[in-house]
PDB file of C-alpha atoms in Angstrom:
ATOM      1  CA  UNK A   1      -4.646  87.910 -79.587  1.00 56.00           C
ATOM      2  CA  UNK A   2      -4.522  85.303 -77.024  1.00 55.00           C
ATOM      3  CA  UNK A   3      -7.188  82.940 -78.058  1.00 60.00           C
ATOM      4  CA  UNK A   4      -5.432  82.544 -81.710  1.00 62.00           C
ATOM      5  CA  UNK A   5      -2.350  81.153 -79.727  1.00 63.00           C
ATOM      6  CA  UNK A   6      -4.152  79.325 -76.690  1.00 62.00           C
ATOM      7  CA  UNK A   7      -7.433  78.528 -78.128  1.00 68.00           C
ATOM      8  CA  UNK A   8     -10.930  79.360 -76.551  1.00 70.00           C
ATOM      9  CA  UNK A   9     -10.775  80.649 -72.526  1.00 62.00           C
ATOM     10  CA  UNK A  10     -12.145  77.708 -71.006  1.00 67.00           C
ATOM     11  CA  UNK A  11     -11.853  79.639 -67.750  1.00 71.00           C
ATOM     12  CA  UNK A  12     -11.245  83.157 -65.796  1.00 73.00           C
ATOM     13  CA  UNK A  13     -10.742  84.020 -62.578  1.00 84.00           C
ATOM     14  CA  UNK A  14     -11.438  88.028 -63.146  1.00 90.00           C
ATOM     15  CA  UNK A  15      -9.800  89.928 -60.271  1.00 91.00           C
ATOM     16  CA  UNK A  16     -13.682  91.005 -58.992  1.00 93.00           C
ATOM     17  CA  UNK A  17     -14.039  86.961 -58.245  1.00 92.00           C
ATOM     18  CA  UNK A  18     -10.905  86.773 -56.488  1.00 93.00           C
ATOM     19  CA  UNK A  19     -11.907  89.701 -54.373  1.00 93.00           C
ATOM     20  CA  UNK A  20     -15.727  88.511 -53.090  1.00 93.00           C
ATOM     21  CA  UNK A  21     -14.047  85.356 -52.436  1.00 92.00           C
ATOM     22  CA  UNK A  22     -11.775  87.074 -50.108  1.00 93.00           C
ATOM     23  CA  UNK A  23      -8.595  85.523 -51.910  1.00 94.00           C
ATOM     24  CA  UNK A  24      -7.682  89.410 -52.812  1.00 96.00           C
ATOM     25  CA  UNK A  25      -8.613  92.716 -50.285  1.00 96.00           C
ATOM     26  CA  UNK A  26      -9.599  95.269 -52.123  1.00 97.00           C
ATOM     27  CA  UNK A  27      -7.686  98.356 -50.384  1.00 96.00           C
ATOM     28  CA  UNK A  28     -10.272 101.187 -51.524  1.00 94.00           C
ATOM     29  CA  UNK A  29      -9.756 104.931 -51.016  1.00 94.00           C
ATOM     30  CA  UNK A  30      -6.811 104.692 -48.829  1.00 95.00           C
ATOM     31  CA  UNK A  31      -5.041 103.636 -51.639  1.00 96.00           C
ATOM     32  CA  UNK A  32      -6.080 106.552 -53.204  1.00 95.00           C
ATOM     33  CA  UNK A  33      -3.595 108.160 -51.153  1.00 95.00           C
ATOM     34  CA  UNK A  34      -0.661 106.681 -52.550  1.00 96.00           C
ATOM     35  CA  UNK A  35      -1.669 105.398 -56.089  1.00 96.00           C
ATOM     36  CA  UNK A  36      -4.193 106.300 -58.751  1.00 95.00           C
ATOM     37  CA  UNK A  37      -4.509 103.116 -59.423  1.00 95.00           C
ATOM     38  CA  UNK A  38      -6.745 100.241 -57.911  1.00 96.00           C
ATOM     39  CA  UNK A  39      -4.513  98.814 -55.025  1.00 97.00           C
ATOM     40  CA  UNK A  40      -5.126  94.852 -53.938  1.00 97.00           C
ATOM     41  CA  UNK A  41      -3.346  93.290 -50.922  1.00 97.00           C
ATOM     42  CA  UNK A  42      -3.413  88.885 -50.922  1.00 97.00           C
ATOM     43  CA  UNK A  43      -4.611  87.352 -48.627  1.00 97.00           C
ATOM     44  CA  UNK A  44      -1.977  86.218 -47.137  1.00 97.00           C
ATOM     45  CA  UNK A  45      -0.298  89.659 -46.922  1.00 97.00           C
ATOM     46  CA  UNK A  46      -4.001  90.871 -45.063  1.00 96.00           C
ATOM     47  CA  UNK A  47      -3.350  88.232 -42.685  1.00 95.00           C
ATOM     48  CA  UNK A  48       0.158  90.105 -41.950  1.00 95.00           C
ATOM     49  CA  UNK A  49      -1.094  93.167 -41.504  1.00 95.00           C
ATOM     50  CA  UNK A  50      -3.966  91.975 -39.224  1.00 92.00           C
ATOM     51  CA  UNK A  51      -1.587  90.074 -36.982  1.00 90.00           C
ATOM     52  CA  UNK A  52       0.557  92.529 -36.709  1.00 89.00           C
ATOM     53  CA  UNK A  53      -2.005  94.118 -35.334  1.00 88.00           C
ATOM     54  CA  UNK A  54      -2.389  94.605 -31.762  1.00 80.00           C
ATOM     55  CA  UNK A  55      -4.628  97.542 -31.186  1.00 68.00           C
ATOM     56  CA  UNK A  56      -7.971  97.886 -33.437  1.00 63.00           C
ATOM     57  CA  UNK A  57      -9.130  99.124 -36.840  1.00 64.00           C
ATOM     58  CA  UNK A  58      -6.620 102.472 -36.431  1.00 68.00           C
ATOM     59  CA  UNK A  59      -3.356 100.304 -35.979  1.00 89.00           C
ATOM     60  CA  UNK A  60      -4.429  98.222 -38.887  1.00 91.00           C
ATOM     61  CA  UNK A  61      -5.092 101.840 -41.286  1.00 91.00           C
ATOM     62  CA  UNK A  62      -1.509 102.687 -39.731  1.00 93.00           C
ATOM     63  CA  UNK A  63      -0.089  99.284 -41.364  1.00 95.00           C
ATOM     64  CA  UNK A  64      -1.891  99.590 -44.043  1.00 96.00           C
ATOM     65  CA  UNK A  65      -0.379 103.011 -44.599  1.00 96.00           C
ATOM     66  CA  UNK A  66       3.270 101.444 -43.790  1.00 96.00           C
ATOM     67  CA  UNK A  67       2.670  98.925 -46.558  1.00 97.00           C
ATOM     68  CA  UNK A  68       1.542 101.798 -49.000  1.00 97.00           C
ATOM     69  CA  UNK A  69       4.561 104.076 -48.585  1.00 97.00           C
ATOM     70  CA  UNK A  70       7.207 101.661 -48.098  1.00 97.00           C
ATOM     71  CA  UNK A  71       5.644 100.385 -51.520  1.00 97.00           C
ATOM     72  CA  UNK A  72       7.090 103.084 -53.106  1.00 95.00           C
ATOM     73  CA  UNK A  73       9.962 104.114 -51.032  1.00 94.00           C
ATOM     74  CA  UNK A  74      11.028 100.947 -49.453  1.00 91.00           C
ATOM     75  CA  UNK A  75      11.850  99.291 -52.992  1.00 91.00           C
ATOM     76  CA  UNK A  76      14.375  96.896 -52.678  1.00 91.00           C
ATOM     77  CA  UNK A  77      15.173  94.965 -55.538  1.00 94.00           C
ATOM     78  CA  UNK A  78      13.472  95.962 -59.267  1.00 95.00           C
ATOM     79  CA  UNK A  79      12.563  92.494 -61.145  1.00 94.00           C
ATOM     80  CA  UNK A  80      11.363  95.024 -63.941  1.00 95.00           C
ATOM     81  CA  UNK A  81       9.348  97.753 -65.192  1.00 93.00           C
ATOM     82  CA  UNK A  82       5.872  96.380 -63.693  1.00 95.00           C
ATOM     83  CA  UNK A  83       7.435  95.206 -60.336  1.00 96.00           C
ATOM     84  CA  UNK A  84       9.366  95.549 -57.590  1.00 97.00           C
ATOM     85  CA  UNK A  85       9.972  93.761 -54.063  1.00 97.00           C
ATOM     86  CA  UNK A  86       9.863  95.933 -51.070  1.00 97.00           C
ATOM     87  CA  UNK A  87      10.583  95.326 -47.718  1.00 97.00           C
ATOM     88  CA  UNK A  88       8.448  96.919 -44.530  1.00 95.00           C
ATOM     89  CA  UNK A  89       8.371  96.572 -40.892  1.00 93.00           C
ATOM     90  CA  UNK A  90       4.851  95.078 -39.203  1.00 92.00           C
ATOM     91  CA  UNK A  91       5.033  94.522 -35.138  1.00 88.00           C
ATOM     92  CA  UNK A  92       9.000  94.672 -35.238  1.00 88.00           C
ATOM     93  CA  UNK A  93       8.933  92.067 -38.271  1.00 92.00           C
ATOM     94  CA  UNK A  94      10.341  92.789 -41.143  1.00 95.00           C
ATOM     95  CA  UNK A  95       8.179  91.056 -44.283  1.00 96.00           C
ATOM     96  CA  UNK A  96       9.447  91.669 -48.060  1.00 97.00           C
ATOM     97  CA  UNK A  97       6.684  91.664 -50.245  1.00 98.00           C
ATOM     98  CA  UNK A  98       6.041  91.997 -54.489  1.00 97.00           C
ATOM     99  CA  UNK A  99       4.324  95.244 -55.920  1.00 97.00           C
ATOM    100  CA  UNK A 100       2.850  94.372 -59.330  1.00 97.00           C
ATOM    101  CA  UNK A 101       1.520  96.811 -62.011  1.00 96.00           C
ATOM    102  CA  UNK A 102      -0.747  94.660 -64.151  1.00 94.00           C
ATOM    103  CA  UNK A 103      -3.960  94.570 -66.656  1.00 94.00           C
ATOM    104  CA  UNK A 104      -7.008  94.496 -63.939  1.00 93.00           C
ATOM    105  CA  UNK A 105     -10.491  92.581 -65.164  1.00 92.00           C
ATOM    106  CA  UNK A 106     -11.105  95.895 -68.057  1.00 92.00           C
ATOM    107  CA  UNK A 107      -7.294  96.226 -68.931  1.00 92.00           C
ATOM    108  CA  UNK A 108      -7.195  99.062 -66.793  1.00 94.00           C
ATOM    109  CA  UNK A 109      -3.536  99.237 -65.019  1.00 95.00           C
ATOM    110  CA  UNK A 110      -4.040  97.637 -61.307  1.00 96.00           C
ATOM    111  CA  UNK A 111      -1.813  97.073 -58.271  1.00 97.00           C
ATOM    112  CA  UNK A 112      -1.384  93.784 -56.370  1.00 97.00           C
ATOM    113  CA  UNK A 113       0.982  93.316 -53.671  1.00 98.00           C
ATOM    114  CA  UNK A 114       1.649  90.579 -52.566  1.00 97.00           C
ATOM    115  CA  UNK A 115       4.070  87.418 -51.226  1.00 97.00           C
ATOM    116  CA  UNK A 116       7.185  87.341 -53.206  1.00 95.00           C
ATOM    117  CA  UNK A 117       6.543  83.408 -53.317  1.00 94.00           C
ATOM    118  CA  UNK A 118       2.794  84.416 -55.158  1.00 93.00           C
ATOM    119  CA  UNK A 119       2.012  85.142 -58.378  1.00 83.00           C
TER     120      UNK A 119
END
């Protein structure tokens, strides 16, 4: 296991933390619509979608939706089995952004999306 190679956790930042702290946004049941999983934008990808945003809370449900499909259908480039980059169009932008199947806080299979640059 991972503490026989790294030693005691000293420290973890569970995904729950990261989203009350507003560092991950927790997409909820519109997700639900695309994935089965548990689907978490970054921050900085929120802030994307709200700018983009010129009308209110519909337009951002319509980018959100954008991001969600073009998740799965826009995939550009495959880095390997647990994620892919994608590219979508906010506000006549185009943005390319990282989908990532991962372990969530219970090792229950999770999806972040986020910058390409993030991890």
């Amino acid at each position: 296991d991972m503490e026989s190679i790294f030693g005691e956790v000293i420290y973890a930042y569970t995904r729950e933390q990261a989203i009350e702290d507003g560092v991950l946004v927790n997409l909820g049941q519109i997700a639900r619509e695309y994935y089965k999983y548990q689907v978490c934008l970054t921050a900085s990808v929120w802030a994307d979608i709200t700018e983009g945003a010129t009308q209110p809370a519909h337009e951002i449900s319509a980018i959100v939706r954008d991001v969600l499909w073009m998740s799965q259908k826009g995939i550009s480039q495959r880095i390997d089995e647990t994620q892919h980059l994608f590219k979508v169009v906010i506000a006549d932008q185009t943005h390319e952004y990282k989908a990532m199947c991962h372990p969530g806080d219970n090792m229950e299979p999770v999806i972040t999306i986020l910058q390409i640059n993030e991890d």
